[in-house]
PDB file of C-alpha atoms in Angstrom:
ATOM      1  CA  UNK A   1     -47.675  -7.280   9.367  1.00  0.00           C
ATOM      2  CA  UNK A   2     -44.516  -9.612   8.825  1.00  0.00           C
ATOM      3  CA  UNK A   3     -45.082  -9.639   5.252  1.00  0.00           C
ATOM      4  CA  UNK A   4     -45.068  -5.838   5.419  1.00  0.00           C
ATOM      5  CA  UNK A   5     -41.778  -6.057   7.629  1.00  0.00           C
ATOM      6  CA  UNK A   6     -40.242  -8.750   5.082  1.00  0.00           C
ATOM      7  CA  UNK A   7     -40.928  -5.932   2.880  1.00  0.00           C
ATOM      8  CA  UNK A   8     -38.956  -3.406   3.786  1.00  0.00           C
ATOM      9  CA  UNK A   9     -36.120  -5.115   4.890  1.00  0.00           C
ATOM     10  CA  UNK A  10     -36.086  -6.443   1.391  1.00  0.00           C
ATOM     11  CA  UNK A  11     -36.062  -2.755  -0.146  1.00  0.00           C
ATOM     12  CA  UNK A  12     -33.731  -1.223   2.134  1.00  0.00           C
ATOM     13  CA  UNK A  13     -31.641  -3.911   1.442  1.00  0.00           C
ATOM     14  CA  UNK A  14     -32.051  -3.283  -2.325  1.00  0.00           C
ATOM     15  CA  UNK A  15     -31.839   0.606  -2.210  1.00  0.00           C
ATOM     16  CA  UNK A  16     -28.289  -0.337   0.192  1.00  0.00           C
ATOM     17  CA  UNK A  17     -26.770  -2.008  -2.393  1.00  0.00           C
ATOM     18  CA  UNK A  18     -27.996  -0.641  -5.235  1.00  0.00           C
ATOM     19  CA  UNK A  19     -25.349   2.426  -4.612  1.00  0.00           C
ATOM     20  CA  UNK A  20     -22.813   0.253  -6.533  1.00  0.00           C
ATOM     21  CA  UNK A  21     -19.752   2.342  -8.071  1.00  0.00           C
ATOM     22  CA  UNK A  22     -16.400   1.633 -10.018  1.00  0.00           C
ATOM     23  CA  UNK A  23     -13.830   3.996 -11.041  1.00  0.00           C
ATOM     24  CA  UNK A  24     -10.170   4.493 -11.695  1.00  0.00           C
ATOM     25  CA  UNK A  25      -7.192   6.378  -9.904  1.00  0.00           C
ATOM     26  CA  UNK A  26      -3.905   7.320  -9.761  1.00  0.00           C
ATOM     27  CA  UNK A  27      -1.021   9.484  -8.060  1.00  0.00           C
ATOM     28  CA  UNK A  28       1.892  10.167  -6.144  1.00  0.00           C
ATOM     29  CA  UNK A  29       3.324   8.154  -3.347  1.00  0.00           C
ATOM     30  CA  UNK A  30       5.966   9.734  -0.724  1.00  0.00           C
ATOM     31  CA  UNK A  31       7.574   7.067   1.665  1.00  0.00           C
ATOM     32  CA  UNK A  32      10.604   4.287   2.282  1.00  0.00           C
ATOM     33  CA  UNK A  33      11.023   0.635   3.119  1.00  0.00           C
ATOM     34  CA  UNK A  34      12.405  -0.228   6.194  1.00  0.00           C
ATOM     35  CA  UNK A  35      15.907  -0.767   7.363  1.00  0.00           C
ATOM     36  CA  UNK A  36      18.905  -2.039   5.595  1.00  0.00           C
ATOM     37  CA  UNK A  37      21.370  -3.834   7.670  1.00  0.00           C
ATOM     38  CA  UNK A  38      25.144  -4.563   6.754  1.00  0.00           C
ATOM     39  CA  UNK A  39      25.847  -7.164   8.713  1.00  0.00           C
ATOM     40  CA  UNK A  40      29.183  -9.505   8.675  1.00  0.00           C
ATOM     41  CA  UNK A  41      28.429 -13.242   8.300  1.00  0.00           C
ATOM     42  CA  UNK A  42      31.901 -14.701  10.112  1.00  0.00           C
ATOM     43  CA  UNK A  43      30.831 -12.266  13.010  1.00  0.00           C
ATOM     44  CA  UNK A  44      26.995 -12.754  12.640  1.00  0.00           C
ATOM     45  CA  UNK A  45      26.935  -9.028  14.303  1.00  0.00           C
ATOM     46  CA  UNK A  46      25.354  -6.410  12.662  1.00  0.00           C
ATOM     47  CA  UNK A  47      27.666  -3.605  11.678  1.00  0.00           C
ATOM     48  CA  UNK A  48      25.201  -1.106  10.208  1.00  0.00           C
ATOM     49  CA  UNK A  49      21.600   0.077  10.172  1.00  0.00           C
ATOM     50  CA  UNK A  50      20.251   2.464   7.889  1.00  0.00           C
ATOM     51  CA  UNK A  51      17.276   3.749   7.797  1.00  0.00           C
ATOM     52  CA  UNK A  52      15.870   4.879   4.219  1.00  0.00           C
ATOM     53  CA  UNK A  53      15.280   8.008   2.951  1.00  0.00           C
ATOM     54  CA  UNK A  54      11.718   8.924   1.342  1.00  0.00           C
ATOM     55  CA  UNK A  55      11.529   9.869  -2.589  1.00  0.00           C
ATOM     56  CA  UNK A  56       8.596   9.664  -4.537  1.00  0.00           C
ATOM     57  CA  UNK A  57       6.695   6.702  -6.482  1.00  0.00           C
ATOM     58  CA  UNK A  58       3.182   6.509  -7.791  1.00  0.00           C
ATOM     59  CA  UNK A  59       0.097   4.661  -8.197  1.00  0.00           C
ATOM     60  CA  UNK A  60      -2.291   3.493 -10.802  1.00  0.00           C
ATOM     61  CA  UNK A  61      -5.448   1.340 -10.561  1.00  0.00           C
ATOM     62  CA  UNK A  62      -9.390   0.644 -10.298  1.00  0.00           C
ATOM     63  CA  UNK A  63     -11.622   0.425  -7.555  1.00  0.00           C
ATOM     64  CA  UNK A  64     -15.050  -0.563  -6.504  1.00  0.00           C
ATOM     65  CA  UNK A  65     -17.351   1.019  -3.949  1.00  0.00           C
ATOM     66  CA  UNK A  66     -20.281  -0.436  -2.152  1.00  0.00           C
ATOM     67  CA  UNK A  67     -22.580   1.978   0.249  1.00  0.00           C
ATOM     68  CA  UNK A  68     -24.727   0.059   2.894  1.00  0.00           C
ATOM     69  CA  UNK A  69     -26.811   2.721   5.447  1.00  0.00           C
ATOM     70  CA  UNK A  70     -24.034   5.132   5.390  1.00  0.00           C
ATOM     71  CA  UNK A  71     -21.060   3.389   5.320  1.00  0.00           C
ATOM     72  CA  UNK A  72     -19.224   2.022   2.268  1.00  0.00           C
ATOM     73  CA  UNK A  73     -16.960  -0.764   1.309  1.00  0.00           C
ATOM     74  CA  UNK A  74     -14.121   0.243  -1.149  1.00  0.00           C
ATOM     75  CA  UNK A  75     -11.770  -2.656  -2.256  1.00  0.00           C
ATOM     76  CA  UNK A  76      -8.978  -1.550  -4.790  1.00  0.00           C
ATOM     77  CA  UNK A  77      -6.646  -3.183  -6.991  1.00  0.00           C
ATOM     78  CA  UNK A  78      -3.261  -0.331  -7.616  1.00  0.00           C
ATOM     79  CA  UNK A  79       0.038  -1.119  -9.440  1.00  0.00           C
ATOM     80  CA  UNK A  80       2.641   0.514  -7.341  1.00  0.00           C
ATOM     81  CA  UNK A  81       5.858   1.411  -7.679  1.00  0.00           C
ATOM     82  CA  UNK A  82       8.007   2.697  -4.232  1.00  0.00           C
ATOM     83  CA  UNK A  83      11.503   3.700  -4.274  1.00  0.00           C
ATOM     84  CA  UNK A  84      13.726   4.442  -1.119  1.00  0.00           C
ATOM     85  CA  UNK A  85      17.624   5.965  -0.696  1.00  0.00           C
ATOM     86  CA  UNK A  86      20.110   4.437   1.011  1.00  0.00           C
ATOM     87  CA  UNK A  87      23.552   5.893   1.424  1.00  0.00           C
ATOM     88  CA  UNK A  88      24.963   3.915  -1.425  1.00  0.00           C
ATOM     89  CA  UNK A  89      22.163   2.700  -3.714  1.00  0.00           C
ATOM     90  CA  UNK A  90      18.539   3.076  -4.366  1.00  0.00           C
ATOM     91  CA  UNK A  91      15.614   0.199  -3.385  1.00  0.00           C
ATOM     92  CA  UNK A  92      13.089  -0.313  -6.191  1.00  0.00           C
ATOM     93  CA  UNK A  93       9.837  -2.106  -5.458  1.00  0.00           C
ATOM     94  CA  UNK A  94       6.936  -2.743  -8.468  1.00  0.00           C
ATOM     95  CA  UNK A  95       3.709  -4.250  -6.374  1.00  0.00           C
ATOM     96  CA  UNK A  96       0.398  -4.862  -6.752  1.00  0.00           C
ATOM     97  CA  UNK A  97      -2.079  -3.550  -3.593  1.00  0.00           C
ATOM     98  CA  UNK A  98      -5.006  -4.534  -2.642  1.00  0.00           C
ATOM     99  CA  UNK A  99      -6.584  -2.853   0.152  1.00  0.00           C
ATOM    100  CA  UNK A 100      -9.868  -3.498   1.402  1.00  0.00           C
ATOM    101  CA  UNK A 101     -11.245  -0.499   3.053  1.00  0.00           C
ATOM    102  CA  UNK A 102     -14.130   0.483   5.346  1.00  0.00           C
ATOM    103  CA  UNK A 103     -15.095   3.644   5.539  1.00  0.00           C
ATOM    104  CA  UNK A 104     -17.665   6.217   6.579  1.00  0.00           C
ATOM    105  CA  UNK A 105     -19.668   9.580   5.142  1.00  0.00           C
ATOM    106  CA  UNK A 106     -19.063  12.378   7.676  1.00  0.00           C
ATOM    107  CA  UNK A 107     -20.207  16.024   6.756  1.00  0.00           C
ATOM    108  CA  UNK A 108     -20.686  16.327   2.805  1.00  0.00           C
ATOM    109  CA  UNK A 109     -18.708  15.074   0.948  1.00  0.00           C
ATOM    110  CA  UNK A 110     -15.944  14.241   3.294  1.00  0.00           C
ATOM    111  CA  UNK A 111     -15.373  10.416   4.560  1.00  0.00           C
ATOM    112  CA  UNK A 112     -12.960   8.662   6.953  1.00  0.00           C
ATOM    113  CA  UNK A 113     -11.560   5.077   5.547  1.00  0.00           C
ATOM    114  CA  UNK A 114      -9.346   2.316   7.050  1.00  0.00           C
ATOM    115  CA  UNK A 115      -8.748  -1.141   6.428  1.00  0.00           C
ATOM    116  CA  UNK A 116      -5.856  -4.099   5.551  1.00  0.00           C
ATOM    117  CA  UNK A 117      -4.534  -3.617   2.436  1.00  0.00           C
ATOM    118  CA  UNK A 118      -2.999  -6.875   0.711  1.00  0.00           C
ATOM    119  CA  UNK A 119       0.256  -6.712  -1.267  1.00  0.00           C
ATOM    120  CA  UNK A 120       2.208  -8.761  -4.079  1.00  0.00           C
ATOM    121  CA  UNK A 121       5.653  -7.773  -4.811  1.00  0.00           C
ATOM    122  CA  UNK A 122       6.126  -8.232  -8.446  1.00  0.00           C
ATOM    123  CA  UNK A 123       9.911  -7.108  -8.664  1.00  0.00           C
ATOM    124  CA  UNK A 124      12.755  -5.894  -6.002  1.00  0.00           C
ATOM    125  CA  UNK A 125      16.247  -4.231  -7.304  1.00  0.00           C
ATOM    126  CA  UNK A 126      19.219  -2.618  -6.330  1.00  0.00           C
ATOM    127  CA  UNK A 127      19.597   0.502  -8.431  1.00  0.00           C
ATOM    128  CA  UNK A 128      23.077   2.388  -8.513  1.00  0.00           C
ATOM    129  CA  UNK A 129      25.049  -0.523  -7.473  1.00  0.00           C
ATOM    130  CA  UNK A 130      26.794  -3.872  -8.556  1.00  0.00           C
ATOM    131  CA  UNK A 131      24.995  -5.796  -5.695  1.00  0.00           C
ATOM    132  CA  UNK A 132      22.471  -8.525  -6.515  1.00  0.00           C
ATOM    133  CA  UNK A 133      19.366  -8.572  -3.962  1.00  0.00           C
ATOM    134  CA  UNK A 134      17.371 -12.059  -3.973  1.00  0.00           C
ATOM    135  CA  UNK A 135      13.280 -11.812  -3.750  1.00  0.00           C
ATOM    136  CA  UNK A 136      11.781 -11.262  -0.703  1.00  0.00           C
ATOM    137  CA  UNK A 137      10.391 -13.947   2.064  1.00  0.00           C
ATOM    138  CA  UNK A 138       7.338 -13.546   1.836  1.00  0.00           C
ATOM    139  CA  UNK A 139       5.891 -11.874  -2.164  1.00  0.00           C
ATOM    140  CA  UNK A 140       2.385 -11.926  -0.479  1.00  0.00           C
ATOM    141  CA  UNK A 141       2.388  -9.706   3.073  1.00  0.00           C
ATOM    142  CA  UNK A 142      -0.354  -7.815   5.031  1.00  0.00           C
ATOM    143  CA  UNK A 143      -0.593  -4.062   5.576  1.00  0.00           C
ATOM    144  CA  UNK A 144      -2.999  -1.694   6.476  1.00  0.00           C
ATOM    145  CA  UNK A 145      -3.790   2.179   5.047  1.00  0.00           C
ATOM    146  CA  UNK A 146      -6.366   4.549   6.666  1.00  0.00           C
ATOM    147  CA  UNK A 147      -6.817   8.198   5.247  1.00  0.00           C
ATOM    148  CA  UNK A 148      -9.288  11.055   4.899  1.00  0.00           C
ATOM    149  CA  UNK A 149     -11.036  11.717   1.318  1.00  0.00           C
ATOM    150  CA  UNK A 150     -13.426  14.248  -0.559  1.00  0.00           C
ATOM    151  CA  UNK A 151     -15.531  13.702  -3.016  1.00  0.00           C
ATOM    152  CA  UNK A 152     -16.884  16.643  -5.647  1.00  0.00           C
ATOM    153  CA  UNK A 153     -18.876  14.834  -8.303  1.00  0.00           C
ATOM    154  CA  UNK A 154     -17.403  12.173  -9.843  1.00  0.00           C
ATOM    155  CA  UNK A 155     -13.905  13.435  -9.040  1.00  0.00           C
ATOM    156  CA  UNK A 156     -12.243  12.398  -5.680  1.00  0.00           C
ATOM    157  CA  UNK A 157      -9.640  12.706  -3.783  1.00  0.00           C
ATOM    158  CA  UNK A 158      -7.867  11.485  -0.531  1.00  0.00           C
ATOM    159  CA  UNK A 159      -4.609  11.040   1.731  1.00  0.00           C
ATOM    160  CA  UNK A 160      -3.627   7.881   3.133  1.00  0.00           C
ATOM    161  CA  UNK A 161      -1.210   6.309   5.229  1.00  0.00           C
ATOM    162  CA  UNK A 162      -0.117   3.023   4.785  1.00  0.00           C
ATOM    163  CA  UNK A 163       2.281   1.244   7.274  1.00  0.00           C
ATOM    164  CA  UNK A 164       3.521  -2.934   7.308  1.00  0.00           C
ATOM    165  CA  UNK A 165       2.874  -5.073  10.037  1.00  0.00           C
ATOM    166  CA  UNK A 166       5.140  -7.960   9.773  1.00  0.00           C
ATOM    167  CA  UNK A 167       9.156  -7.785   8.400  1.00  0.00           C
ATOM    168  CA  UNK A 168       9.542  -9.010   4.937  1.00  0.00           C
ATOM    169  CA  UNK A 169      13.325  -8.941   4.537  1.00  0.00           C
ATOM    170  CA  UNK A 170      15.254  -9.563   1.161  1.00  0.00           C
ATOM    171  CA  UNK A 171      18.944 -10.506   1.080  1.00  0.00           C
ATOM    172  CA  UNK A 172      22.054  -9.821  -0.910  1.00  0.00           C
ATOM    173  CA  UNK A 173      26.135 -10.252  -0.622  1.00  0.00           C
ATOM    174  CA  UNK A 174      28.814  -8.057  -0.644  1.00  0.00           C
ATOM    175  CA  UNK A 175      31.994  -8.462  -2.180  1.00  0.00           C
ATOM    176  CA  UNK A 176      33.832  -8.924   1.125  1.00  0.00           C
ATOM    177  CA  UNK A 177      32.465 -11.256   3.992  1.00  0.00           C
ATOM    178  CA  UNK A 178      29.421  -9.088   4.624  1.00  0.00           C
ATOM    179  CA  UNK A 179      25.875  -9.703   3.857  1.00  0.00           C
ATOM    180  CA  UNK A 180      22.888  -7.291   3.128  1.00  0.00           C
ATOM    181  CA  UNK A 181      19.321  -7.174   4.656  1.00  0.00           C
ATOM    182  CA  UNK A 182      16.341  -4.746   3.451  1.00  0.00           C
ATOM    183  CA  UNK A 183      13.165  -4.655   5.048  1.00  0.00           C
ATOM    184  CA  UNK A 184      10.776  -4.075   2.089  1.00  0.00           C
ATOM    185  CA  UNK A 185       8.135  -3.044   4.379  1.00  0.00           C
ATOM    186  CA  UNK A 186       6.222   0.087   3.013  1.00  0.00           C
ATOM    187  CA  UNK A 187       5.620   3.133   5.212  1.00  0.00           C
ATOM    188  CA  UNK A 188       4.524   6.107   2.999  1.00  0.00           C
ATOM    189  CA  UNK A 189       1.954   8.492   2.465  1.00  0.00           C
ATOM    190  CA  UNK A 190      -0.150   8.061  -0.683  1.00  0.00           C
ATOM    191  CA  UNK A 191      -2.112  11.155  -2.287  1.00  0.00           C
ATOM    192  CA  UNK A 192      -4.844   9.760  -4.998  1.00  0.00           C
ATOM    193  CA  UNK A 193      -6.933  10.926  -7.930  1.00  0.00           C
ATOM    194  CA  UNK A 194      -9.829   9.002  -8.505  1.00  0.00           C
ATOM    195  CA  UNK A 195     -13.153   9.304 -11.025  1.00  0.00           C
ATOM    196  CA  UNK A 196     -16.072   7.476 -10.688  1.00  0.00           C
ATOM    197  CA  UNK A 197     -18.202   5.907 -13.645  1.00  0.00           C
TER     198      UNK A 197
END
């Protein structure tokens, strides 16, 4: 009897992880980065906050997929590039994501899927302006996404959310006395093509 038990644990524990999958994907992301502050640096007082306007970026990557009893584990590595309007200039980020998501297999082929999602900034710049901007604090940060996808075939598709948890400022000067601040925090909602191999 336990070597029949051993026995299929060991298969479903086979047949789990045998539903291994990698594919590529790609699209369009719609979001900002967080605030940019003019601030004065005799004063030390802020004297304005902005908040960013959303414009469009995109996506590319590959991902793996992992399904154990129902659920699945999806980690990704995307190249991403995010850009965000201020009054005077444009913020350009180029990043590399890596979210690691959980998710779950409701009815058909719809799932649910959340998890952290890891990022690297590669490069930060000022476009539309004669400002410098230094790298950010931190070029490693942690974020999160969660989203709803479908799958038809080997064709999927889904819409996520992804939001920052932590400020990760970069700096610049002015020409006068004041000093810039832009939180390059993501907050955008990503729509993805992906195929499975």
């Amino acid at each position: 009897m336990k070597n029949l038990i051993v026995a299929v644990l060991l298969l479903m524990g086979g047949s789990a992880f045998a539903q291994a999958s990698y594919g590529i994907k790609g699209g369009l992301n719609y979001g900002a980065t967080g605030e940019y502050e003019n601030y004065s640096q005799v004063a030390g007082d802020v004297s304005t906050i902005e908040n960013g306007k959303s414009k469009t970026g995109y996506h590319l990557g590959l991902f793996g997929k992992f399904e154990i009893l129902g659920f699945f584990l999806q980690p990704e590595l995307v190249y991403t590039k995010l850009n965000t309007e201020y009054e005077n200039f444009d913020y350009n980020i180029s990043k590399i994501d890596a979210p690691i998501l959980l998710g779950v297999n409701l009815l058909g082929p719809l799932h649910i899927k959340a998890g952290p999602s890891f990022q690297y900034i590669l490069k930060n710049e000022l476009e539309n302006s004669s400002r410098d901007i230094s790298d950010v604090e931190n070029p490693i940060t942690l974020g999160y996404q969660l989203g709803v996808g479908v799958n038809l075939g080997r064709v999927g598709l889904d819409l996520r959310y992804e939001g920052g948890l932590k400020e990760n400022n970069a700096f610049g000067e002015m020409a006068t006395d004041n000093n810039i601040k832009i939180d390059s925090r993501p907050s955008q909602w990503i729509l993805g093509l992906s195929y499975t191999f």
